[in-house]
Short mmCIF file of C-alpha atoms and ligand atoms in Angstrom, two decimals:
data_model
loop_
_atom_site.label_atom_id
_atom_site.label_comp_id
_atom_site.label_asym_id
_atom_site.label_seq_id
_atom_site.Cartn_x
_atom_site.Cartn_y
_atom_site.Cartn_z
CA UNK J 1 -7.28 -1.57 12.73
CA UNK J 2 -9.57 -2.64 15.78
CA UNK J 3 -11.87 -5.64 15.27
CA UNK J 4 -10.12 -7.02 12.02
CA UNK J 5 -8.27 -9.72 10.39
CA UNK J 6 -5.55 -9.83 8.47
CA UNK J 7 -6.20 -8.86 4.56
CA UNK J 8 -5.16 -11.99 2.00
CA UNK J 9 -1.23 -11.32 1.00
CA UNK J 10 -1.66 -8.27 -1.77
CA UNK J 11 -5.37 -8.27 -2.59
CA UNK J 12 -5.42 -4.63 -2.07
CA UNK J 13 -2.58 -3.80 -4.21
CA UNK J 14 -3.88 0.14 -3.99
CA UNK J 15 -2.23 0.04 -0.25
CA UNK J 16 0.79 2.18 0.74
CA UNK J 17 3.13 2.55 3.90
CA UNK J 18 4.12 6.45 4.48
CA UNK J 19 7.21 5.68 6.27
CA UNK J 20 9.74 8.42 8.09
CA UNK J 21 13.05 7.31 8.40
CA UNK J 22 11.90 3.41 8.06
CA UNK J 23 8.78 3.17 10.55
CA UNK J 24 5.38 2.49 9.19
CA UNK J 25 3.68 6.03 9.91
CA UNK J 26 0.48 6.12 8.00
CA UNK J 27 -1.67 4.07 4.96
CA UNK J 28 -2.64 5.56 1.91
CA UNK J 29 -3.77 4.63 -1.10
CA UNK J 30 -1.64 4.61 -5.16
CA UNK J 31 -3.89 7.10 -7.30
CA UNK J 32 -1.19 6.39 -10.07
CA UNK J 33 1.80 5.48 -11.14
CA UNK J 34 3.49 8.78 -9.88
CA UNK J 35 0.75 9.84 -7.18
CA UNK J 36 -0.09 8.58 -3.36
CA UNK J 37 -3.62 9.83 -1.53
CA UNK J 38 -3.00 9.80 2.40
CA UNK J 39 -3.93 12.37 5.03
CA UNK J 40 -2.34 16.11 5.64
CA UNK J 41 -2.05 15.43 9.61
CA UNK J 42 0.39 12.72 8.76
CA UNK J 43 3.35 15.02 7.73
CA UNK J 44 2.28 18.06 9.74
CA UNK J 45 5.31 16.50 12.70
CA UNK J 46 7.66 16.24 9.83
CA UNK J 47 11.50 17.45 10.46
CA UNK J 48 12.94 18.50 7.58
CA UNK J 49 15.89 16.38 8.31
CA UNK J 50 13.69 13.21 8.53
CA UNK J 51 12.97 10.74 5.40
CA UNK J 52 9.63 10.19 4.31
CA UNK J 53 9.21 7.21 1.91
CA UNK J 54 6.29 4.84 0.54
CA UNK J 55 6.31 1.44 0.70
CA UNK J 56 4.00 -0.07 -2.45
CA UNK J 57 3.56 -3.89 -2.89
CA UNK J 58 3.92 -4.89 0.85
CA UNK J 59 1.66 -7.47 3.06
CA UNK J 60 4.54 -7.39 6.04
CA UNK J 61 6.22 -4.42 6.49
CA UNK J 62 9.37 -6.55 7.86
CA UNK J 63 9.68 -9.92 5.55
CA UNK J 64 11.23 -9.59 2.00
CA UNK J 65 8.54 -9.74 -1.00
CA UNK J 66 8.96 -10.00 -4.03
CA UNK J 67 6.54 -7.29 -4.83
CA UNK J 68 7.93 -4.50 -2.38
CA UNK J 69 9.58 -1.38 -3.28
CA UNK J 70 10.45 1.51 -1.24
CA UNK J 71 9.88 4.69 -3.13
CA UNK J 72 11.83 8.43 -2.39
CA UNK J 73 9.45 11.28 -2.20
CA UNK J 74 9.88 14.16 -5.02
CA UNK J 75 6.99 16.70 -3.30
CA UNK J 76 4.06 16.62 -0.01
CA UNK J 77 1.41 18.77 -1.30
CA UNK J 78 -0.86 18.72 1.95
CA UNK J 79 -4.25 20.19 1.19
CA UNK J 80 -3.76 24.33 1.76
CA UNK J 81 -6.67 24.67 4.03
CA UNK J 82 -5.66 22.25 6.32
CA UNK J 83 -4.60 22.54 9.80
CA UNK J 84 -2.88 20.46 13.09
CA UNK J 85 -5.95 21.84 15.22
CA UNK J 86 -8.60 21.03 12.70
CA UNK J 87 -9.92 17.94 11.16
CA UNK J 88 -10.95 19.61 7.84
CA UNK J 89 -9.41 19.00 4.58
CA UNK J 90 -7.45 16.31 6.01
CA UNK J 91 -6.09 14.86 2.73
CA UNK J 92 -2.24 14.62 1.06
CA UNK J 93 -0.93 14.21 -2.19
CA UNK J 94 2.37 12.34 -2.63
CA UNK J 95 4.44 12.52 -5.41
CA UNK J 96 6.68 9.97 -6.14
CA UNK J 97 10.69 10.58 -7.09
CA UNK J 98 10.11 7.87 -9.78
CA UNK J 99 7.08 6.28 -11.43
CA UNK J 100 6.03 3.08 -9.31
CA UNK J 101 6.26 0.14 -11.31
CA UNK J 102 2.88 -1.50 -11.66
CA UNK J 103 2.34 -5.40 -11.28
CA UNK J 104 -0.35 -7.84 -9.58
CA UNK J 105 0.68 -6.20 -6.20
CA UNK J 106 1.03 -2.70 -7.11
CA UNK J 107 -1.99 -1.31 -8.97
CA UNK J 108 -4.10 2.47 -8.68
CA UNK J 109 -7.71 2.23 -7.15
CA UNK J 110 -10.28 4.28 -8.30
CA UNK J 111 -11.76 7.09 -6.40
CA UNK J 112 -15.22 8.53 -6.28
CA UNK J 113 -15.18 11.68 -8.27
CA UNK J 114 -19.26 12.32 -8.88
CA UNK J 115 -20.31 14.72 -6.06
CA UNK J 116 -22.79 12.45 -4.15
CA UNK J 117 -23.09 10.54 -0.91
CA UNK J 118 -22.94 7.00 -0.08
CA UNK J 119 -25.44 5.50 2.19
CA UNK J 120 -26.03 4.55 5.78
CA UNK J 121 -25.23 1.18 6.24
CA UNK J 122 -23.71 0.25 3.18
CA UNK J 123 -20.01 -1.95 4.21
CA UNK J 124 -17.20 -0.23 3.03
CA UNK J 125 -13.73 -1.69 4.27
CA UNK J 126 -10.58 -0.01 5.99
CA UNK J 127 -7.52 -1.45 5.62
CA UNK J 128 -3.85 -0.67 7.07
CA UNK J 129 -1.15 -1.18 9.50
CA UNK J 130 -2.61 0.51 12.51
CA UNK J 131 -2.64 -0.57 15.72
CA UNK J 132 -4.64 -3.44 16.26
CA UNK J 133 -5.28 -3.25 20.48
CA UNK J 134 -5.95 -0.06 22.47
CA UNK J 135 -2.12 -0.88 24.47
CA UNK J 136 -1.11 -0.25 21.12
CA UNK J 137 -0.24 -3.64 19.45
CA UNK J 138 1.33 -2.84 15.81
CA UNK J 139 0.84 -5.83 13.22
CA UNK J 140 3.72 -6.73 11.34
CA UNK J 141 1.08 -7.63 8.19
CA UNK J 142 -2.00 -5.77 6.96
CA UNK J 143 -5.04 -5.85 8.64
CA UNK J 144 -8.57 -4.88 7.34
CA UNK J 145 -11.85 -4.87 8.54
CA UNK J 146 -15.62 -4.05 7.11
CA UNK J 147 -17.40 -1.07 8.52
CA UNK J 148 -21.23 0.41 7.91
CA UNK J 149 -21.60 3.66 6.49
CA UNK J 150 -23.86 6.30 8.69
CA UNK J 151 -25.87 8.93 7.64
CA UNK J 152 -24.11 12.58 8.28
CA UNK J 153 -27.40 13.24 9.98
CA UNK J 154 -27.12 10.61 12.78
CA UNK J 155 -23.25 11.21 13.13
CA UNK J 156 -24.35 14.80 14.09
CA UNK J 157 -26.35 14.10 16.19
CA UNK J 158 -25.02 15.51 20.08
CA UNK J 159 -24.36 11.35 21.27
CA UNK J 160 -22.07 11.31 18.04
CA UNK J 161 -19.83 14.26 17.09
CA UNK J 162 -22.73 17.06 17.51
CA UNK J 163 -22.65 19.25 14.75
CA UNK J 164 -18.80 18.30 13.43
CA UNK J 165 -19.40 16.65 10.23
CA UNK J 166 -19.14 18.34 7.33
CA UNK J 167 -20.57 17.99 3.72
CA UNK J 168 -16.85 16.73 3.29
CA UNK J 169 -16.61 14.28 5.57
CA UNK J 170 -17.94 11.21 5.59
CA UNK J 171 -18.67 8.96 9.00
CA UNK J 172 -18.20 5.06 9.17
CA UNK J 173 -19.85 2.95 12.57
CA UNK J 174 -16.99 2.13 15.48
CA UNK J 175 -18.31 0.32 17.83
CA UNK J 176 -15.52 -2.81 18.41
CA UNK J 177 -14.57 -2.43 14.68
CA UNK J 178 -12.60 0.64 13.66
CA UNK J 179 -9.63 2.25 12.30
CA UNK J 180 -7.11 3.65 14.67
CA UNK J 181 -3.70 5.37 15.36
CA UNK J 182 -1.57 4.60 12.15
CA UNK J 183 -4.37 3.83 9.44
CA UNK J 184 -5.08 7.29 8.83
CA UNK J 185 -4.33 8.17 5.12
CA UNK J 186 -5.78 4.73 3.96
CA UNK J 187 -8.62 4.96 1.82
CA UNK J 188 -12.57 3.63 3.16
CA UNK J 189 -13.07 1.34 -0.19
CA UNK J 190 -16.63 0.95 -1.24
CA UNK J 191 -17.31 -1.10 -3.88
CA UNK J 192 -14.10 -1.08 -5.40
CA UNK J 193 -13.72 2.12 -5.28
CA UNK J 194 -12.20 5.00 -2.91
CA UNK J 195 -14.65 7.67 -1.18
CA UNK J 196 -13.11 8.33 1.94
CA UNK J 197 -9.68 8.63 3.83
CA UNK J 198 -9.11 7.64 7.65
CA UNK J 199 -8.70 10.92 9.47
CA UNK J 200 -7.50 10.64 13.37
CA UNK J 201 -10.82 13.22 14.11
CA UNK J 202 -10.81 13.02 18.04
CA UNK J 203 -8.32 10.04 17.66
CA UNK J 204 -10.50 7.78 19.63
CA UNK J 205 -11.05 4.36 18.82
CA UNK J 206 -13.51 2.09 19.07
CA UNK J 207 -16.27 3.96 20.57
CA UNK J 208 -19.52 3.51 19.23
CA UNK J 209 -19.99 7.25 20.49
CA UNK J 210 -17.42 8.70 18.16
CA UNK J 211 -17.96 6.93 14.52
CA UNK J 212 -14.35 7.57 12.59
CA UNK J 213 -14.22 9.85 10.30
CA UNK J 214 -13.21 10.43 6.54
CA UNK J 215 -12.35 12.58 4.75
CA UNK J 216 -14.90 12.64 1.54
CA UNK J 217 -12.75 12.20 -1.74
CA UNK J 218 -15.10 13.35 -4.08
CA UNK J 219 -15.01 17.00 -2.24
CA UNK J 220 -11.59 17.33 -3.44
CA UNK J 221 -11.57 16.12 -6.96
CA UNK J 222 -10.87 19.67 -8.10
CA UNK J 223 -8.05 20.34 -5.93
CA UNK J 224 -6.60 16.36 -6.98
CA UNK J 225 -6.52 17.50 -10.61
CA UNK J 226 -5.42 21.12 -9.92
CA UNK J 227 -2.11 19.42 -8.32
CA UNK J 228 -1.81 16.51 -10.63
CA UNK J 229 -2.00 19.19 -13.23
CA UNK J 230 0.24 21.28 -12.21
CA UNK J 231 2.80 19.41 -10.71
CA UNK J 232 3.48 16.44 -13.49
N1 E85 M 1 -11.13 5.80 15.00
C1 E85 M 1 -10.68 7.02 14.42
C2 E85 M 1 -9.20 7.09 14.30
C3 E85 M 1 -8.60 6.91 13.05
C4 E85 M 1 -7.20 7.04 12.95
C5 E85 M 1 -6.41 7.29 14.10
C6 E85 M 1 -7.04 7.42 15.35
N2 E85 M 1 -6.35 7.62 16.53
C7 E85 M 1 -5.17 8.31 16.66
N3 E85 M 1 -4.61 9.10 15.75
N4 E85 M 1 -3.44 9.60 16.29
C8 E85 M 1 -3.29 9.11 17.55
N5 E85 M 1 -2.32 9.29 18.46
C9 E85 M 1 -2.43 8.64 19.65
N6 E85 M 1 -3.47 7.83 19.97
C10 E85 M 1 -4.44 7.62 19.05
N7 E85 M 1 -5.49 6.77 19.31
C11 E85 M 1 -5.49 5.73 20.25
C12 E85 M 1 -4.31 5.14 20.71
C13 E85 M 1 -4.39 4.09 21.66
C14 E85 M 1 -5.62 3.61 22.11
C15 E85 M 1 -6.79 4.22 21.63
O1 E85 M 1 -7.98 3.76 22.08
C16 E85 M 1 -6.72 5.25 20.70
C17 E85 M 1 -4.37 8.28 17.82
C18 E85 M 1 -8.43 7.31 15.45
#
């Protein structure tokens, strides 16, 4: 996260650390007790001799916590349409090996399932463990920060990401303030509630030219319950 602070100790209880063999790799967000939300392109480098794992109930990845527990991986169901070249569809489900226990530091968020779209310039936050300078600084604890919504229309427009935005997608402001390399999979929060997920998009960060992009959650409520559905 550029342009933030660090978030108060486990007042985003929702927040998760997809790890690979230990190191923080990507955010994302606890739909339930057996189900993680994060982004496809996080797992597309995967060796299948690596570990991935999620870390629920954590403000420092490093320190002990009472509330932390690492949690095995039973399936990755990246979305099907998604692809390393593209940034479409860029959204994972996680299931976990064992139901995460829930407590004041590990609790589900809700996510926008009406078809709809929020508004330019309403503040949504981003929170994660992303780098937090463009040399590539990684914070030990969480950081967040609040972002303005923009209109799909601006974000097309050719200064912005000309014509790249889909229906799907869903574009946040960047200039100073953004979410960069290792947030993606964390969920843009508005309101309480989940309607986006960081995507990398043309991994640049904080450019007010290229507003970061999310992936629009209530494009894919369909798909959410298809998997939950089929794989509980
Ligand atoms: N702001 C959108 C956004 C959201 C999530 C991730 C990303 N960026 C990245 N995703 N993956 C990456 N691999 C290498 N470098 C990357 N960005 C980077 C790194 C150092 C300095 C800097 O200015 C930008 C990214 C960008």
């Amino acid at each position: 996260i550029l342009g933030g602070m660090e978030a108060a100790p486990h007042l985003r209880p929702y927040m998760a650390s997809i790890q690979i063999d230990g190191k923080h790799l990507c955010g994302g967000f606890l739909l339930n007790e057996w189900w993680v939300l994060s982004a496809a392109h996080c797992v597309e480098d995967i060796s299948p001799g690596s570990t991935v794992r999620v870390l629920l109930g954590a403000h420092s990845l490093s320190q002990p916590e009472s509330s932390k527990h690492l949690y095995e991986v039973q399936s990755l169901f990246p979305h099907p349409d998604s692809h390393p070249d593209t940034i479409h569809h860029d959204i994972l489900l996680i299931k976990l090996s064992e139901k995460a226990t829930l407590g004041p530091a590990v609790q589900p968020l809700p996510y926008q399932r009406e078809a709809g779209d929020v508004a330019g310039g309403t503040f949504c936050s981003v929170a994660g463990w992303g780098i937090t300078t463009h040399s590539g600084r990684k914070p030990d604890r969480l950081q967040q920060v609040d972002l303005p919504i923009m209109d799909r229309a601006v974000c097309n427009q050719r200064i912005y990401h000309d014509n790249l935005i889909t229906d799907k997608m869903i574009c946040a402001e960047s200039r100073k303030k953004d979410a960069c390399r290792g947030d993606s999979g964390g969920p843009l929060v508005c309101n309480g509630v989940a309607q986006g997920i960081v995507t990398s998009g043309t991994r640049v960060c904080g450019n007010w030219k290229k507003p970061g992009i999310y992936t629009k959650i209530s494009s894919y409520t369909d798909w959410i319950d298809s998997v939950l559905a089929s794989a509980s």
